[in-house]
Amino acid sequence: MHRLTGITLGVPDVAATAAYYTDFGLTPLPGADPGTGRFSTVDGGEQLTLRHSPRRRLLDLGIGVDDPDDVDRVADSLWRLGVEAARSATSVRASDPGTGVRVHVEIAPRIASQPSPAPAYNRPGDVTRPGLRADAVLRDGPVRPRKLGHVVLGSTDQETSHRFFTEGIGLKTSDTVPGVAAFLRCSTDHHNVLVQRAPVAFLHHTSWQVDDVDEVGRGATAMLEADPERHVWGLGRHAIGSNFFWYLKDPAGNFSEYYSDIDCIVDDALWTPGVWEGARSLYQWGPPPPPSFLAPDDLAALMTGAHSA
């Protein structure tokens, strides 16, 4: 496994949500169906599809592998776990009962990112740009996310979802918050899927990589200049994963995160999963998380809608 290939979001108002993700910096793609929206990132290609749904939800999550043998291994693991799966020549699909998300593991090309220029920082005793302004204050182009980094899912059965994604799909555990959440990876990034305990299955947020902390700030600033009500939480830095973050909210109620500088695990043998508790399981520094981040404002409505369905 090497990356998230893409996601499909179900939202009540496709047009309004599409306008949001265009402002967010994703590139709209032409679609045959006027009721859908399709978007690409700079490095990941087409990674977001919007479809109409009575309530907001993550419909589909794609994970990339290299060859048919990888698909076979996932299909066998799901079978051993007792999960029903649909197999094709290039993919296998199965649904997680805890989150309600359909996961498809598919043969896909790896992402080959061109490194962005390393910013020059003046530090005590090390002046690296004498007589020059910082590059970041001279940037004036729109912020463009490089790739989809991770998704955070609420599960009504967190332990079952953890087993589905690890024993069934094959993700690895990077860190855990006991009884609450597990940070899982299918790439060298610290996490690509986070599964947390919740009273209803729902999408908490999607996370999109940008070049550096200045792009996090520039992207969020532009979004808030267009609509201050989009703000959720930031700027800050997580302890788990180490990444800088800023969270915003789309018209459907999904949070979307700009992030940079996440931990990367290139050798499993050199990484020891940690156990985190308390405030540091949420952040290292920054403003305190608002109550709406921990329990989204529409959570009760989502619970009612799920019960009615």
Coordinates of N, CA, C and O in Angstrom, one line a residue, residues 4-84:
L4 N -3.6 7.2 -0.2 CA -5.0 7.3 -0.5 C -5.2 7.8 -1.9 O -4.5 8.7 -2.3
T5 N -6.0 7.1 -2.6 CA -6.3 7.5 -4.0 C -7.3 8.6 -4.1 O -7.2 9.5 -5.0
G6 N -8.4 8.5 -3.3 CA -9.4 9.5 -3.4 C -10.6 9.2 -2.5 O -10.6 8.1 -1.9
I7 N -11.5 10.1 -2.4 CA -12.7 9.9 -1.6 C -13.9 10.4 -2.4 O -13.8 11.3 -3.3
T8 N -15.1 9.9 -2.0 CA -16.4 10.4 -2.5 C -17.2 10.9 -1.3 O -17.4 10.1 -0.4
L9 N -17.5 12.2 -1.3 CA -18.3 12.8 -0.2 C -19.8 12.9 -0.7 O -20.1 13.3 -1.8
G10 N -20.7 12.4 0.2 CA -22.1 12.7 0.0 C -22.5 13.9 0.7 O -22.2 14.1 1.9
V11 N -23.1 14.9 0.0 CA -23.5 16.2 0.6 C -24.8 16.6 0.1 O -25.2 16.3 -1.0
P12 N -25.6 17.4 0.9 CA -26.9 17.8 0.5 C -26.9 18.8 -0.6 O -27.8 18.8 -1.5
D13 N -25.9 19.7 -0.7 CA -25.9 20.7 -1.7 C -24.5 20.6 -2.4 O -23.5 21.2 -2.0
V14 N -24.5 19.9 -3.6 CA -23.3 19.7 -4.3 C -22.7 21.0 -4.8 O -21.5 21.2 -4.7
A15 N -23.5 21.9 -5.3 CA -23.0 23.1 -5.9 C -22.3 24.0 -4.9 O -21.2 24.5 -5.1
A16 N -23.0 24.2 -3.7 CA -22.3 25.0 -2.7 C -21.1 24.4 -2.2 O -20.1 25.1 -1.9
T17 N -21.0 23.1 -2.0 CA -19.9 22.4 -1.5 C -18.7 22.4 -2.6 O -17.6 22.6 -2.2
A18 N -19.1 22.3 -3.8 CA -18.1 22.4 -4.9 C -17.5 23.8 -4.9 O -16.3 23.9 -5.1
A19 N -18.2 24.8 -4.7 CA -17.7 26.2 -4.7 C -16.7 26.3 -3.6 O -15.6 27.0 -3.7
Y20 N -17.0 25.7 -2.4 CA -16.1 25.8 -1.3 C -14.7 25.1 -1.6 O -13.7 25.7 -1.4
Y21 N -14.8 23.9 -2.2 CA -13.5 23.2 -2.4 C -12.7 23.8 -3.6 O -11.5 23.7 -3.7
T22 N -13.4 24.6 -4.4 CA -12.7 25.4 -5.4 C -11.9 26.5 -4.7 O -10.8 26.7 -5.0
D23 N -12.6 27.2 -3.8 CA -11.9 28.2 -3.0 C -10.8 27.6 -2.2 O -9.7 28.3 -2.0
F24 N -11.0 26.4 -1.7 CA -10.0 25.7 -0.9 C -8.7 25.5 -1.7 O -7.6 25.3 -1.1
G25 N -8.8 25.4 -3.0 CA -7.6 25.3 -3.8 C -7.5 24.0 -4.6 O -6.5 23.8 -5.3
L26 N -8.6 23.2 -4.6 CA -8.6 22.0 -5.4 C -9.0 22.4 -6.8 O -9.7 23.4 -7.0
T27 N -8.6 21.7 -7.8 CA -8.9 22.0 -9.2 C -10.1 21.3 -9.7 O -10.1 20.1 -9.8
P28 N -11.2 22.0 -10.1 CA -12.4 21.3 -10.6 C -12.1 20.6 -11.9 O -11.4 21.2 -12.8
L29 N -12.7 19.5 -12.1 CA -12.6 18.7 -13.3 C -14.0 18.6 -14.0 O -15.0 18.6 -13.3
P30 N -14.0 18.6 -15.3 CA -15.3 18.4 -16.0 C -15.9 17.1 -15.7 O -15.3 16.1 -15.6
G31 N -17.2 17.1 -15.4 CA -18.0 15.9 -15.1 C -19.2 15.7 -16.0 O -19.8 16.7 -16.3
A32 N -19.5 14.5 -16.4 CA -20.6 14.3 -17.3 C -21.9 14.5 -16.6 O -22.9 15.0 -17.1
D33 N -22.0 14.2 -15.3 CA -23.2 14.3 -14.5 C -23.2 15.7 -13.8 O -22.3 16.0 -13.0
P34 N -24.1 16.6 -14.1 CA -24.1 17.9 -13.5 C -24.4 17.9 -12.0 O -24.1 18.9 -11.3
G35 N -24.8 16.8 -11.5 CA -25.1 16.7 -10.1 C -23.9 16.2 -9.3 O -24.0 16.0 -8.1
T36 N -22.7 16.1 -9.9 CA -21.5 15.7 -9.2 C -20.5 16.8 -9.3 O -20.5 17.6 -10.2
G37 N -19.5 16.7 -8.5 CA -18.3 17.6 -8.6 C -17.1 16.7 -8.5 O -17.0 15.7 -7.7
R38 N -16.1 17.0 -9.3 CA -14.8 16.2 -9.3 C -13.6 17.2 -9.2 O -13.6 18.2 -9.9
F39 N -12.7 16.8 -8.4 CA -11.6 17.7 -8.1 C -10.2 17.0 -8.1 O -10.2 15.8 -7.6
S40 N -9.2 17.7 -8.4 CA -7.8 17.1 -8.4 C -6.9 17.9 -7.5 O -7.2 19.1 -7.2
T41 N -5.9 17.3 -7.0 CA -4.8 18.0 -6.3 C -3.6 18.0 -7.3 O -3.5 17.4 -8.3
V42 N -2.6 18.8 -6.8 CA -1.4 19.0 -7.7 C -0.7 17.7 -8.0 O -0.3 17.4 -9.1
D43 N -0.4 16.9 -6.9 CA 0.3 15.6 -7.1 C -0.5 14.4 -7.1 O -0.1 13.4 -7.7
G44 N -1.7 14.4 -6.5 CA -2.5 13.2 -6.4 C -3.4 12.9 -7.5 O -4.1 11.9 -7.5
G45 N -3.6 13.9 -8.4 CA -4.6 13.7 -9.5 C -6.0 13.8 -8.9 O -6.2 14.5 -7.9
E46 N -7.0 13.2 -9.6 CA -8.4 13.3 -9.1 C -8.5 12.6 -7.8 O -8.3 11.4 -7.6
Q47 N -8.9 13.4 -6.7 CA -8.9 12.8 -5.4 C -10.2 13.1 -4.6 O -10.4 12.6 -3.5
L48 N -11.1 13.9 -5.2 CA -12.3 14.2 -4.5 C -13.5 14.2 -5.5 O -13.4 14.9 -6.5
T49 N -14.5 13.5 -5.1 CA -15.8 13.5 -5.9 C -16.9 13.8 -4.9 O -17.0 13.3 -3.8
L50 N -17.8 14.7 -5.4 CA -19.0 15.1 -4.6 C -20.2 14.5 -5.2 O -20.4 14.5 -6.4
R51 N -21.1 13.9 -4.4 CA -22.4 13.4 -4.9 C -23.5 13.8 -3.9 O -23.2 14.0 -2.7
H52 N -24.7 13.9 -4.4 CA -25.8 14.3 -3.6 C -26.1 13.2 -2.6 O -26.1 12.0 -2.9
S53 N -26.4 13.6 -1.3 CA -26.8 12.7 -0.3 C -27.7 13.5 0.7 O -27.4 14.7 0.9
P54 N -28.7 12.9 1.2 CA -29.6 13.6 2.2 C -28.9 14.2 3.4 O -29.2 15.2 3.9
R55 N -27.8 13.5 3.8 CA -27.0 14.0 4.9 C -25.5 13.8 4.6 O -25.2 13.0 3.7
R56 N -24.7 14.6 5.2 CA -23.3 14.5 4.8 C -22.7 13.2 5.3 O -23.0 12.7 6.4
R57 N -21.8 12.6 4.5 CA -21.2 11.4 4.9 C -20.1 11.1 3.9 O -20.0 11.6 2.7
L58 N -19.1 10.3 4.3 CA -18.1 9.7 3.4 C -18.6 8.5 2.8 O -18.9 7.5 3.5
L59 N -18.8 8.5 1.5 CA -19.4 7.3 0.8 C -18.3 6.3 0.5 O -18.5 5.1 0.6
D60 N -17.1 6.7 0.0 CA -16.1 5.8 -0.5 C -14.7 6.4 -0.2 O -14.5 7.6 -0.3
L61 N -13.8 5.4 0.1 CA -12.4 5.7 0.4 C -11.6 4.8 -0.5 O -11.7 3.6 -0.4
G62 N -10.7 5.4 -1.2 CA -9.8 4.6 -2.1 C -8.4 4.5 -1.5 O -7.8 5.5 -1.0
I63 N -7.8 3.3 -1.6 CA -6.4 3.1 -1.2 C -5.6 2.4 -2.3 O -6.1 1.4 -2.9
G64 N -4.5 3.0 -2.6 CA -3.7 2.5 -3.7 C -2.7 1.4 -3.4 O -2.0 1.5 -2.3
V65 N -2.6 0.4 -4.2 CA -1.6 -0.7 -4.1 C -0.8 -0.8 -5.5 O -1.3 -0.2 -6.5
D66 N 0.2 -1.6 -5.5 CA 1.1 -1.7 -6.7 C 0.6 -2.7 -7.7 O 0.7 -2.4 -8.9
D67 N 0.2 -3.9 -7.3 CA -0.1 -4.9 -8.3 C -1.2 -5.9 -7.8 O -1.6 -5.8 -6.7
P68 N -1.6 -6.8 -8.7 CA -2.7 -7.8 -8.3 C -2.4 -8.6 -7.1 O -3.3 -9.0 -6.4
D69 N -1.1 -8.9 -6.9 CA -0.8 -9.7 -5.7 C -1.2 -9.0 -4.4 O -1.6 -9.6 -3.4
D70 N -1.0 -7.6 -4.4 CA -1.4 -6.8 -3.3 C -3.0 -6.9 -3.1 O -3.5 -7.0 -1.9
V71 N -3.7 -6.8 -4.2 CA -5.1 -6.9 -4.1 C -5.5 -8.3 -3.6 O -6.4 -8.4 -2.7
D72 N -4.9 -9.4 -4.0 CA -5.1 -10.7 -3.5 C -4.9 -10.8 -2.0 O -5.8 -11.4 -1.3
R73 N -3.9 -10.2 -1.5 CA -3.6 -10.3 -0.1 C -4.7 -9.6 0.7 O -5.1 -10.1 1.8
V74 N -5.2 -8.5 0.2 CA -6.2 -7.8 1.0 C -7.5 -8.6 0.9 O -8.2 -8.8 1.9
A75 N -7.8 -9.1 -0.3 CA -9.1 -10.0 -0.4 C -9.0 -11.2 0.6 O -10.0 -11.5 1.2
D76 N -7.9 -11.8 0.6 CA -7.7 -13.0 1.5 C -7.8 -12.6 3.0 O -8.5 -13.3 3.8
S77 N -7.3 -11.4 3.4 CA -7.3 -10.9 4.7 C -8.8 -10.6 5.1 O -9.2 -10.9 6.2
L78 N -9.5 -10.0 4.2 CA -10.9 -9.7 4.5 C -11.7 -11.0 4.7 O -12.6 -11.1 5.6
W79 N -11.5 -11.9 3.8 CA -12.2 -13.2 3.9 C -11.9 -13.9 5.3 O -12.8 -14.4 5.9
R80 N -10.6 -13.9 5.7 CA -10.3 -14.5 7.0 C -10.9 -13.8 8.1 O -11.2 -14.4 9.2
L81 N -11.2 -12.5 8.0 CA -11.8 -11.7 9.0 C -13.3 -11.8 9.0 O -14.0 -11.4 9.9
G82 N -13.9 -12.5 8.0 CA -15.3 -12.7 7.8 C -16.0 -11.6 7.2 O -17.2 -11.4 7.4
V83 N -15.3 -10.7 6.5 CA -15.9 -9.5 5.8 C -16.2 -9.9 4.4 O -15.4 -10.3 3.6
E84 N -17.4 -9.6 4.0 CA -17.8 -9.8 2.6 C -17.1 -8.8 1.7 O -17.1 -7.6 2.0

